[in-house]
PDB file of C-alpha atoms and ligand atoms in Angstrom:
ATOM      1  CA  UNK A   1      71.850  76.020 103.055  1.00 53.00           C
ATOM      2  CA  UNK A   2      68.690  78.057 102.962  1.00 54.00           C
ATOM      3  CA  UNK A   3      69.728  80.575 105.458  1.00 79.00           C
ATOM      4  CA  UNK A   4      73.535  80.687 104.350  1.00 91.00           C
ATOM      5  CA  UNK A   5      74.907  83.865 102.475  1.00 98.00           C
ATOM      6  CA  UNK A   6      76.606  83.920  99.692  1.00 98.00           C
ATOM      7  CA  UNK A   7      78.989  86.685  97.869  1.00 98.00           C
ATOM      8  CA  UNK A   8      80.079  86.709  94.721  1.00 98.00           C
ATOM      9  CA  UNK A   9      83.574  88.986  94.666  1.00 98.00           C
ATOM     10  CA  UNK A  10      85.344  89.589  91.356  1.00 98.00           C
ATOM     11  CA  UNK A  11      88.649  89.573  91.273  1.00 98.00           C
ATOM     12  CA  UNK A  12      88.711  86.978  94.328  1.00 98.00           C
ATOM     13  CA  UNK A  13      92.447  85.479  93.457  1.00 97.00           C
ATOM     14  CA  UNK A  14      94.664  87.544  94.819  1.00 96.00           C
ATOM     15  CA  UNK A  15      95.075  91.295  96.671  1.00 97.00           C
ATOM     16  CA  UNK A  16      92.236  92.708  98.170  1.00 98.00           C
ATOM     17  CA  UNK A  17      89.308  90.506  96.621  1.00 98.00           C
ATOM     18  CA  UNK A  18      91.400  87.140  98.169  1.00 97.00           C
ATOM     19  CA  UNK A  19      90.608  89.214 101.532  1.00 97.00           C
ATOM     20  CA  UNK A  20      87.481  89.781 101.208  1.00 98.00           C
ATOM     21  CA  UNK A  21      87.016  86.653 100.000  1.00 97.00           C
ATOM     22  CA  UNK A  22      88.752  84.881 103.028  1.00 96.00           C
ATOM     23  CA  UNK A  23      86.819  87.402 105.976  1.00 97.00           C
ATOM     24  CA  UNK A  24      83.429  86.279 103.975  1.00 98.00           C
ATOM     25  CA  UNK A  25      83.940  82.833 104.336  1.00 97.00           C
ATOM     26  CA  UNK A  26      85.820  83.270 108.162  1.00 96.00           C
ATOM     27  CA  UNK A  27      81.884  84.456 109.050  1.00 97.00           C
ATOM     28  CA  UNK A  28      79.929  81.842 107.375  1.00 97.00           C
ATOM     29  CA  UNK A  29      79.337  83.469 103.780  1.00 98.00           C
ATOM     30  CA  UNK A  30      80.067  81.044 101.099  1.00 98.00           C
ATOM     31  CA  UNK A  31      81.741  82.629  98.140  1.00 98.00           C
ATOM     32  CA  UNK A  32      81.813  82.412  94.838  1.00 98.00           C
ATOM     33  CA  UNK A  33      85.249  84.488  93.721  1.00 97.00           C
ATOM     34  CA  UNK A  34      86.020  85.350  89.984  1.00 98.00           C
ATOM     35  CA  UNK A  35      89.164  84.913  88.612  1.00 98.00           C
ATOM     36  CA  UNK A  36      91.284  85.978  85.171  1.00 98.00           C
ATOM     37  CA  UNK A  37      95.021  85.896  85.301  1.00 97.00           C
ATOM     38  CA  UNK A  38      94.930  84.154  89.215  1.00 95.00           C
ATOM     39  CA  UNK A  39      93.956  80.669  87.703  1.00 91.00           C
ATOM     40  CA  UNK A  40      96.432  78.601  90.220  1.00 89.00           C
ATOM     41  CA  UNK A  41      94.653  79.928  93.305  1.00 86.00           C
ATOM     42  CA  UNK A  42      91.498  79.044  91.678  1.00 85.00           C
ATOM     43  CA  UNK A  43      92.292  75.748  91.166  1.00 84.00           C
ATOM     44  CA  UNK A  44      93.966  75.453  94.609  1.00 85.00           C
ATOM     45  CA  UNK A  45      90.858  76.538  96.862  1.00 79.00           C
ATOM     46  CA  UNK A  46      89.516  73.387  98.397  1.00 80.00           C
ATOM     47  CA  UNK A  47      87.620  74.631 100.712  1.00 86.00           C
ATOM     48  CA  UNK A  48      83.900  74.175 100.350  1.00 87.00           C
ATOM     49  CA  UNK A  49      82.450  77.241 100.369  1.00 94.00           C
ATOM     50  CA  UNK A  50      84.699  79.007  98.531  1.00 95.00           C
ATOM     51  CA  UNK A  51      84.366  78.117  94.538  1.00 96.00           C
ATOM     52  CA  UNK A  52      85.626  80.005  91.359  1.00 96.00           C
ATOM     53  CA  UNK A  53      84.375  80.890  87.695  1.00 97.00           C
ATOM     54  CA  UNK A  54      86.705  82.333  85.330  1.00 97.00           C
ATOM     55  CA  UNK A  55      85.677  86.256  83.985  1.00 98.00           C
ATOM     56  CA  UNK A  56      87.119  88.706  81.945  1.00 98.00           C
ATOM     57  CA  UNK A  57      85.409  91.777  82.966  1.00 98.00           C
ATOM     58  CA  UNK A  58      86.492  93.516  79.620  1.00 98.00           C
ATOM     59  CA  UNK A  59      84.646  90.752  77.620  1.00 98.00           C
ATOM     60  CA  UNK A  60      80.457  92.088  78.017  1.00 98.00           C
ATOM     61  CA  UNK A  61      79.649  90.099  75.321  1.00 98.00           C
ATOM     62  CA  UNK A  62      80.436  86.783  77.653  1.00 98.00           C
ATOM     63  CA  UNK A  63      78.509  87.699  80.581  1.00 98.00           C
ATOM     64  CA  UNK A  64      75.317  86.609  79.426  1.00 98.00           C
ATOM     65  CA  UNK A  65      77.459  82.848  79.450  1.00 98.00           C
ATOM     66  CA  UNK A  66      79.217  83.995  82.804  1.00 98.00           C
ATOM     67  CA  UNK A  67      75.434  85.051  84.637  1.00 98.00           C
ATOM     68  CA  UNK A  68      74.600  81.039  83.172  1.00 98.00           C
ATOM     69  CA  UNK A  69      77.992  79.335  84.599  1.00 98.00           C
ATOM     70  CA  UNK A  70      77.209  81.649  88.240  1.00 98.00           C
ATOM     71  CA  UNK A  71      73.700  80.215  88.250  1.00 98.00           C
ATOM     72  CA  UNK A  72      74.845  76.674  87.695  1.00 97.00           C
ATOM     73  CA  UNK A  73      77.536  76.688  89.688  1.00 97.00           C
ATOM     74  CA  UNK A  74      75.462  77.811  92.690  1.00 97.00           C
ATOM     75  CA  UNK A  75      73.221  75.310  91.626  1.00 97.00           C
ATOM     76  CA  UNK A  76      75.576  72.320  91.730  1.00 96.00           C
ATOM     77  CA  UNK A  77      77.675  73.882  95.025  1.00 95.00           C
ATOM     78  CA  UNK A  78      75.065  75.623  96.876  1.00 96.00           C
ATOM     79  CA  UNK A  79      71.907  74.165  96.064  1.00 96.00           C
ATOM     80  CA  UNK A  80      70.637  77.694  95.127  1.00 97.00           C
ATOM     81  CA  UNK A  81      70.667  79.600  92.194  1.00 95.00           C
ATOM     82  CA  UNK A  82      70.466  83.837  93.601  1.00 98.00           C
ATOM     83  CA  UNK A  83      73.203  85.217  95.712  1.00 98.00           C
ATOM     84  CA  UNK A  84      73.014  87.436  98.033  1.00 98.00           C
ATOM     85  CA  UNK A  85      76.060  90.158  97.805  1.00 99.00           C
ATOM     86  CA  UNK A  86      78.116  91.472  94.766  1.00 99.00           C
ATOM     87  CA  UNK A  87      81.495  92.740  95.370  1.00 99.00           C
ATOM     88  CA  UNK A  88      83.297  94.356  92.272  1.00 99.00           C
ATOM     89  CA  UNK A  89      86.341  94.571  93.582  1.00 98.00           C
ATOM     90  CA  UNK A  90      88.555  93.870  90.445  1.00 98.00           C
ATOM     91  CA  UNK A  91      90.089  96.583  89.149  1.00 98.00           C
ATOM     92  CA  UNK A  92      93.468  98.435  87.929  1.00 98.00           C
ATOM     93  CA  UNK A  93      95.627 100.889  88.210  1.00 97.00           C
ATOM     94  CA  UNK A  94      97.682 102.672  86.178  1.00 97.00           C
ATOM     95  CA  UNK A  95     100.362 105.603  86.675  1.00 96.00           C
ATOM     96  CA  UNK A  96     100.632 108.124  83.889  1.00 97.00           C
ATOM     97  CA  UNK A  97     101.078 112.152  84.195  1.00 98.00           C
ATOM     98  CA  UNK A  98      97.842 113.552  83.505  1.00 98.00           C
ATOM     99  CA  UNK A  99      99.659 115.392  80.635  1.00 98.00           C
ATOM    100  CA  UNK A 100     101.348 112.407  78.703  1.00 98.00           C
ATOM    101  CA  UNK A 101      97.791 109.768  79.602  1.00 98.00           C
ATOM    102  CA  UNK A 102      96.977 107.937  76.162  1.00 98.00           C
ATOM    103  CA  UNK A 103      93.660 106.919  75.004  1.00 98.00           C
ATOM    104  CA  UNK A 104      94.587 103.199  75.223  1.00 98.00           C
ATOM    105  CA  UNK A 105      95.734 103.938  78.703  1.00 98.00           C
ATOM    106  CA  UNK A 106      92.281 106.377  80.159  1.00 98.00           C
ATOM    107  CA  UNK A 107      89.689 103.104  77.687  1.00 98.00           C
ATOM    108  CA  UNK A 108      91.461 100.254  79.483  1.00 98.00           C
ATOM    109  CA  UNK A 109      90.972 101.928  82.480  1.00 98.00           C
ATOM    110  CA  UNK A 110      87.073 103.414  82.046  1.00 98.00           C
ATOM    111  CA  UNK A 111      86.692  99.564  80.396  1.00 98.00           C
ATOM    112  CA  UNK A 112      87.845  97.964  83.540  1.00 98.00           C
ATOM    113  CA  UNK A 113      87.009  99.918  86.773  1.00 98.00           C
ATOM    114  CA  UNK A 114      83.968 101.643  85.333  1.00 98.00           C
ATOM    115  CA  UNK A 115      82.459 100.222  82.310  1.00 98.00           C
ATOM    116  CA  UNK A 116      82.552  96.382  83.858  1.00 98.00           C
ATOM    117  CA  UNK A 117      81.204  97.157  87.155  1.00 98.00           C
ATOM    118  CA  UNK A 118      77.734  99.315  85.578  1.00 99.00           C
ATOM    119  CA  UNK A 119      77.429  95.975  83.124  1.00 98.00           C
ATOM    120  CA  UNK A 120      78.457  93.182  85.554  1.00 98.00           C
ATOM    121  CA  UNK A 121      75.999  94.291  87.691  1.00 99.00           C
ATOM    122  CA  UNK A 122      73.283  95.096  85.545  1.00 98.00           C
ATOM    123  CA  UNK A 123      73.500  91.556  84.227  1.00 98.00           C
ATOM    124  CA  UNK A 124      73.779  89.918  87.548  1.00 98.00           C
ATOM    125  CA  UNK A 125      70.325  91.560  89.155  1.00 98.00           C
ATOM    126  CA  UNK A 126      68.213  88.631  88.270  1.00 98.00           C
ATOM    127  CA  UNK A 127      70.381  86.617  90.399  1.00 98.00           C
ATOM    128  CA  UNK A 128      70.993  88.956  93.363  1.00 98.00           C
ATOM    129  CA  UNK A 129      68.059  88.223  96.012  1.00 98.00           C
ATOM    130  CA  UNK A 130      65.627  91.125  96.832  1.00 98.00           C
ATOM    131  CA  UNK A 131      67.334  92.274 100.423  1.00 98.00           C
ATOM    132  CA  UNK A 132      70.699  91.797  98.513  1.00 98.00           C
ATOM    133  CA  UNK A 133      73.734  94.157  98.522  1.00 98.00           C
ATOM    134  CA  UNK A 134      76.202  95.771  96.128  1.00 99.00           C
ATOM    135  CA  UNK A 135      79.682  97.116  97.215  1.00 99.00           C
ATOM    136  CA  UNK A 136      81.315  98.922  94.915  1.00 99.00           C
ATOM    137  CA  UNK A 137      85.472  99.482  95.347  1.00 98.00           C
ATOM    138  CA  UNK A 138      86.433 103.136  95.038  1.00 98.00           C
ATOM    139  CA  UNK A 139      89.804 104.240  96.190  1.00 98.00           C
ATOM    140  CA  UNK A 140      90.745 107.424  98.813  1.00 98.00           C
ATOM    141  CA  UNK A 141      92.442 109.030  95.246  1.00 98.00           C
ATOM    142  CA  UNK A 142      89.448 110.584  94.814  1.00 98.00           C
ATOM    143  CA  UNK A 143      89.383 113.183  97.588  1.00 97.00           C
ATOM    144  CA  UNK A 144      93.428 113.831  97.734  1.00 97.00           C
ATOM    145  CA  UNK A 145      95.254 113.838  94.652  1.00 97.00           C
ATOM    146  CA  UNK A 146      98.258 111.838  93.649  1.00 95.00           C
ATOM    147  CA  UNK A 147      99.848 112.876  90.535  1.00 96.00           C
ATOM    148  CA  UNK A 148      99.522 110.738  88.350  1.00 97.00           C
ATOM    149  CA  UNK A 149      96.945 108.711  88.956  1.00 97.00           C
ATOM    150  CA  UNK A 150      94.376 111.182  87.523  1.00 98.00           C
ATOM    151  CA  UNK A 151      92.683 108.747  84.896  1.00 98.00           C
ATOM    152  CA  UNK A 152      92.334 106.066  87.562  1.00 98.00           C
ATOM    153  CA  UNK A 153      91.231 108.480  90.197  1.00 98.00           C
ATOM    154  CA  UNK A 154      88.340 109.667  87.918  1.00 98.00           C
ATOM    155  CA  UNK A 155      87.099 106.132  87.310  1.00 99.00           C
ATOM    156  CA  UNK A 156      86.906 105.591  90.616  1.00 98.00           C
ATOM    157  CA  UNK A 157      84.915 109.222  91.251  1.00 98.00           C
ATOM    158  CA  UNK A 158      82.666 107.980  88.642  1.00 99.00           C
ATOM    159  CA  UNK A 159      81.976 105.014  90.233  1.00 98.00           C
ATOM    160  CA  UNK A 160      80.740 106.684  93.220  1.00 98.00           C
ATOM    161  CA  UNK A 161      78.558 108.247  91.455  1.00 99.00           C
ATOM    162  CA  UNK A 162      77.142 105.535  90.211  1.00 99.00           C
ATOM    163  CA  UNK A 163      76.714 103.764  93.448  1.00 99.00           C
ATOM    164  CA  UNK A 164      74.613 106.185  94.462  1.00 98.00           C
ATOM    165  CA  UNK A 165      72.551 106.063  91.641  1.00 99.00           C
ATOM    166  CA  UNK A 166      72.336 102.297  91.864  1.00 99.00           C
ATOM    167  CA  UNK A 167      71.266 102.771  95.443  1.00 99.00           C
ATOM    168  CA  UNK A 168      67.908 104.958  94.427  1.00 99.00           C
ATOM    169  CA  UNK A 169      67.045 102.325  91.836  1.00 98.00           C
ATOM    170  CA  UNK A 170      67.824  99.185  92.827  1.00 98.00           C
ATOM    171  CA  UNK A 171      65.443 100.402  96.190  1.00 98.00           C
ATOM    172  CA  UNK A 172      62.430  99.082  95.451  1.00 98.00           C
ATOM    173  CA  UNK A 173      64.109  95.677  95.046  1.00 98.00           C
ATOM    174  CA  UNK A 174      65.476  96.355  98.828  1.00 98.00           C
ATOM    175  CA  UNK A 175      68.819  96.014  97.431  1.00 98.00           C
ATOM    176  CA  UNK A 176      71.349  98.466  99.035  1.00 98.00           C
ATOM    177  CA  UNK A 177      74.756  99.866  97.256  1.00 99.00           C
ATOM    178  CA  UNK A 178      77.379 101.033  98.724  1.00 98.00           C
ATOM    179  CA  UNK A 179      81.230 101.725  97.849  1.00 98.00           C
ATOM    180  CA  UNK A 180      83.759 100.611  99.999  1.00 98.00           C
ATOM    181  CA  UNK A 181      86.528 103.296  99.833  1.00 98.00           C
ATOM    182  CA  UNK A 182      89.850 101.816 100.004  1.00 98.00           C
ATOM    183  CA  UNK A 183      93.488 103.677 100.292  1.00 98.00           C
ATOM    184  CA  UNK A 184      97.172 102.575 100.271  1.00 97.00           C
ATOM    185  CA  UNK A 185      98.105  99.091 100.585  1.00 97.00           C
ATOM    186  CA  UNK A 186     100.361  96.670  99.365  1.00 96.00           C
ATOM    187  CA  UNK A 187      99.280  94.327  96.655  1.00 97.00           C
ATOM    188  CA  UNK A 188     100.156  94.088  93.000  1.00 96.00           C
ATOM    189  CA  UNK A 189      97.841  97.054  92.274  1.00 95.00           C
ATOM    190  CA  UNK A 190      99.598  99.354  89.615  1.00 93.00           C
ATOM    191  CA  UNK A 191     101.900  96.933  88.147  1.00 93.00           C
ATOM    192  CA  UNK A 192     103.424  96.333  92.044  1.00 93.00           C
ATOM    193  CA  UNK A 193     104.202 100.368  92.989  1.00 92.00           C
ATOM    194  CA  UNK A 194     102.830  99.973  96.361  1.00 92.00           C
ATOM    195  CA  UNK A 195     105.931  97.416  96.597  1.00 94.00           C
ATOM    196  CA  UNK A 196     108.301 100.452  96.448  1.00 95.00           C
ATOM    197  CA  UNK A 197     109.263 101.491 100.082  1.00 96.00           C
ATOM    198  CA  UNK A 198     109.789 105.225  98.762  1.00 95.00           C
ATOM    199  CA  UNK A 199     106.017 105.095  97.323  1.00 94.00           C
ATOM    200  CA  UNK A 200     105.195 103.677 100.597  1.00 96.00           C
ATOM    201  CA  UNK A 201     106.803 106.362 102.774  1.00 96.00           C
ATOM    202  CA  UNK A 202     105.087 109.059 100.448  1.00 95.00           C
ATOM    203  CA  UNK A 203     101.688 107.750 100.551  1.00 96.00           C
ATOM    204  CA  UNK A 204     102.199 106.810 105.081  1.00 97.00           C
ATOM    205  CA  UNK A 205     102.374 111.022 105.004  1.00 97.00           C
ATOM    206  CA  UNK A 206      98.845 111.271 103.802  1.00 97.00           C
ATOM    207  CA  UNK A 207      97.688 108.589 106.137  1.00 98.00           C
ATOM    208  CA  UNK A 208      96.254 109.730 109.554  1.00 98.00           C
ATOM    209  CA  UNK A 209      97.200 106.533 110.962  1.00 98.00           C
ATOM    210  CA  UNK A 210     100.776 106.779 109.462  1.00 98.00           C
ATOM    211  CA  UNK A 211     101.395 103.939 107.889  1.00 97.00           C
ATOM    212  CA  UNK A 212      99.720 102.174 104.081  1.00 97.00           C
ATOM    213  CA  UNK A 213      97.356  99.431 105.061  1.00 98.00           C
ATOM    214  CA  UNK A 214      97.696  95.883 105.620  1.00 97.00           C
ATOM    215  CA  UNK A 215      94.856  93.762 103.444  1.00 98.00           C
ATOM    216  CA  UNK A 216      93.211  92.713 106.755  1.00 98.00           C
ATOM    217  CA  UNK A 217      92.920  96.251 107.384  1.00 98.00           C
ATOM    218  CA  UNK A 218      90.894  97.126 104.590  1.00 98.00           C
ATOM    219  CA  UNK A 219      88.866  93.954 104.363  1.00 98.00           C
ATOM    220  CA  UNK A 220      87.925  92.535 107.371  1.00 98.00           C
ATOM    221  CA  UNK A 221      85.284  95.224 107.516  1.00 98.00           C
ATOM    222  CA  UNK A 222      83.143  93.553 104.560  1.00 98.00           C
ATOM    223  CA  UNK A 223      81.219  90.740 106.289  1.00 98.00           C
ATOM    224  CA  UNK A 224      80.333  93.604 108.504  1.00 98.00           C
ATOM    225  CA  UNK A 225      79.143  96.168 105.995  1.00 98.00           C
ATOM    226  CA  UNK A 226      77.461  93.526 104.230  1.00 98.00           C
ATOM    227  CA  UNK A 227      75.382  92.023 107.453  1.00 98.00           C
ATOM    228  CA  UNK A 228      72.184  93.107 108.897  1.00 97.00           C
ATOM    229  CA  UNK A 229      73.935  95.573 110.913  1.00 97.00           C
ATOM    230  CA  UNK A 230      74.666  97.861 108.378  1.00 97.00           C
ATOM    231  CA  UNK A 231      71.254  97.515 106.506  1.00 96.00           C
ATOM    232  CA  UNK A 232      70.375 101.246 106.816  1.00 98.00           C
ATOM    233  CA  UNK A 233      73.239 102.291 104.644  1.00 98.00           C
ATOM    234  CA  UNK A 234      72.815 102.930 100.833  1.00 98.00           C
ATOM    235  CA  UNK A 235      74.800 104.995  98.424  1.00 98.00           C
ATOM    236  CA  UNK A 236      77.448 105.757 101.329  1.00 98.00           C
ATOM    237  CA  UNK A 237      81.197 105.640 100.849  1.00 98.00           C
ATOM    238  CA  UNK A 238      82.453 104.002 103.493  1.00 98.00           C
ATOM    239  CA  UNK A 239      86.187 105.308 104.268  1.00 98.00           C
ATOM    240  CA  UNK A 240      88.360 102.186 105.343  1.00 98.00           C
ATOM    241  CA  UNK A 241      91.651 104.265 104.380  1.00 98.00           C
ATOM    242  CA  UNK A 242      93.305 104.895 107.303  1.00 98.00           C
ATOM    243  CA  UNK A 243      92.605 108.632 107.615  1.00 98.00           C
ATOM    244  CA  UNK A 244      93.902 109.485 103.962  1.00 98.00           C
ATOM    245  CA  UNK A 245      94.129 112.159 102.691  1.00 97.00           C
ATOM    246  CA  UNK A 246      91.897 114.278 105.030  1.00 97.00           C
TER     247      UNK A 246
HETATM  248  N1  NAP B   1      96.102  98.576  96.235  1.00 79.59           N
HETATM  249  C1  NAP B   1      95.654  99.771  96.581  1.00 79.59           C
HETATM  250  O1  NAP B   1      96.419 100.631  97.085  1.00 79.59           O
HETATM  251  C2  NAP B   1      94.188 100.102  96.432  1.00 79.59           C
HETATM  252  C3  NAP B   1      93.678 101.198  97.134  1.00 79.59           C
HETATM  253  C4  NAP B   1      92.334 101.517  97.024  1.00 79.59           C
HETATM  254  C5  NAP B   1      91.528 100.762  96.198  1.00 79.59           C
HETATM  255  N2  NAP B   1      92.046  99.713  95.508  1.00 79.59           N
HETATM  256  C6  NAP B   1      91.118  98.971  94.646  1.00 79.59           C
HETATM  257  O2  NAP B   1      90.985  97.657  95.142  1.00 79.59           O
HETATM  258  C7  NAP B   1      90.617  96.767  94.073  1.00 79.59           C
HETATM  259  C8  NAP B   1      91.522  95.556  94.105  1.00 79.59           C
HETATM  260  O3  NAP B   1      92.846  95.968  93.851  1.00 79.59           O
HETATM  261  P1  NAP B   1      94.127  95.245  94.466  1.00 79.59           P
HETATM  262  O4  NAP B   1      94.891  96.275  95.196  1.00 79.59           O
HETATM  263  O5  NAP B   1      93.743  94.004  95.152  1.00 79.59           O
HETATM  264  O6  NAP B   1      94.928  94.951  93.111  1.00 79.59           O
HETATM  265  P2  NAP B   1      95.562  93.611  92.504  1.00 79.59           P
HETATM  266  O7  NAP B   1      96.262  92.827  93.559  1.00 79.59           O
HETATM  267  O8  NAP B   1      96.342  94.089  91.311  1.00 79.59           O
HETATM  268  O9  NAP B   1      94.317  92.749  92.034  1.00 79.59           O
HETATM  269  C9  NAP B   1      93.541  93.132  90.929  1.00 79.59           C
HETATM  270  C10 NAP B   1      92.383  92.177  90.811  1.00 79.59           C
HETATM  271  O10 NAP B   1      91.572  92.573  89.695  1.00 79.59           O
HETATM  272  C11 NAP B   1      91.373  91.469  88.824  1.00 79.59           C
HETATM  273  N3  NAP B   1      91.315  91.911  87.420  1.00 79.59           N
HETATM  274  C12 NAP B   1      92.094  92.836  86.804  1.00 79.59           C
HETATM  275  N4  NAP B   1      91.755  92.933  85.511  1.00 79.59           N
HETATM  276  C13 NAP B   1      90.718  92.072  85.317  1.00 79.59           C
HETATM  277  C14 NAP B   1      89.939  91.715  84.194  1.00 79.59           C
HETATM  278  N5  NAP B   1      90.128  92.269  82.967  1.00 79.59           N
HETATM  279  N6  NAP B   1      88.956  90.785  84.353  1.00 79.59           N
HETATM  280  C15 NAP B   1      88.754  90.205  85.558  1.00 79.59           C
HETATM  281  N7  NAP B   1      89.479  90.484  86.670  1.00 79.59           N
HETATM  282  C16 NAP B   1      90.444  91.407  86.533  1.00 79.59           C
HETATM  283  C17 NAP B   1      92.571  90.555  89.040  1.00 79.59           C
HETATM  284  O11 NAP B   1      92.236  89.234  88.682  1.00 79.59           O
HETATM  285  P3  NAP B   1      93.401  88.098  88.484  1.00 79.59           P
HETATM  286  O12 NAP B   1      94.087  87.970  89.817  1.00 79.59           O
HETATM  287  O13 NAP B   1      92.692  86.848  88.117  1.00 79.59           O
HETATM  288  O14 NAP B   1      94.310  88.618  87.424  1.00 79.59           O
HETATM  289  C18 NAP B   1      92.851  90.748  90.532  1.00 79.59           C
HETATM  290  O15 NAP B   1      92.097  89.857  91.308  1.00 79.59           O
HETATM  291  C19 NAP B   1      90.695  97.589  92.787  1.00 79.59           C
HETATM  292  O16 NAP B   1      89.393  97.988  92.409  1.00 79.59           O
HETATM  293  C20 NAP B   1      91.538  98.786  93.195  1.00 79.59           C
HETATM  294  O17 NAP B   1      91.249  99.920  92.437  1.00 79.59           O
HETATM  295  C21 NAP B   1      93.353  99.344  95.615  1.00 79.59           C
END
């Protein structure tokens, strides 16, 4: 087990993070996913290298217990108690006109895509092995814009920032950052829009490639941008969006 990766991806039950989750363990990384609302696919994965702890990102106070249940769960899975890569991938969004946005609506947003990530990882560091990487989930929103989605798009802008920021300090523990930028797909992202066929055909005319993504298209890249291969990359956004929005 010494040699053997392992990722911890929030948000690993479903959409995107069940990807990522899947390509990790399809190239030998062992996983340990998070879950909140996705408890049945939780506490269907059997396979062995792919275990779950529960985690409300909104709830900071817990994650002092949730850094203890990762550690002992590596522990009694893995035989180890560090990891190796954090993915925050969990995240929402929500549509509302810039002009009618409520408070409620921009907090649960900055709580969730913003506020969790800076905290989640800041508790997590004395578990993430020196050599380690963090990839952030940022969204092509923030270089074309789509009305309504101006709160969510400026979390995500944030959160570039603060990948690159992470990537100058967490240096001198060898630890590289980078965000993964994703763009249109279909999961159950916004409450399902990206179901809607006329959302799809709108967003397929920003797309170089012409078409919204399949998962596998966005996330069969992370085993690679986590490896070896890509260790000479920190505080880059790394465009998996089909061409959006160029
Ligand atoms: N879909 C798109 O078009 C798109 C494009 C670019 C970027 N992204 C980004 O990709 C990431 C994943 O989105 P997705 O498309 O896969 O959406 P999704 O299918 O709606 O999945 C959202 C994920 O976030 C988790 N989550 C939400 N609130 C949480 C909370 N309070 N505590 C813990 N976990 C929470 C969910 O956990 P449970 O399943 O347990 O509820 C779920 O795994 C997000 O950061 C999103 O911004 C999406």
């Amino acid at each position: 087990m010494a040699d053997r990766k392992i990722a911890l991806v929030t948000g690993a039950g479903r959409g995107l993070g069940l990807g990522m989750a899947r390509h990790l363990t399809r190239s030998g990384v062992a996983v340990l996913g998070t879950y909140l609302t996705s408890e049945r696919a939780a506490t269907e994965a059997t396979e062995p290298d792919f275990v779950f702890c529960r985690l409300d990102v909104t709830r900071i106070d817990t994650f002092p217990q949730f850094v203890t249940a990762v550690r002992s769960t590596l522990r009694e899975r893995f035989g180890v108690e560090t990891f190796d890569y954090l993915v925050n991938n969990a995240g929402i969004g929500t549509y509302a006109p810039y002009a009618v946005t409520t408070p409620d609506q921009f907090d649960e947003l900055v709580q969730i895509n913003l506020k969790a990530p800076f905290f989640l990882t800041q508790a997590l560091l004395p578990l993430i092995n020196e050599g380690g990487r963090v990839l952030n989930v940022s969204t092509a929103l923030t270089r074309g814009v789509v009305p309504g989605m101006s709160a969510y798009a400026a979390t995500k802008g944030a959160i570039e920032v603060l990948t690159r920021y992470q990537a100058v300090e967490l240096a001198e523990r060898s630890i590289r950052v980078n965000t993964l930028m994703g763009g249109a797909v279909v999961t159950d992202f916004g409450g399902g829009i990206m179901r809607s066929p006329d959302v799809q055909k709108l967003a397929a005319q920003t797309i170089a490639q012409g078409r919204i993504a399949t998962t596998d298209d966005i996330t069969a890249v992370v085993p690679a941008i986590l490896s070896d291969a890509f260790q000479w990359a920190t505080g880059a956004i790394i465009d998996v969006s089909g061409g959006q929005s160029l």
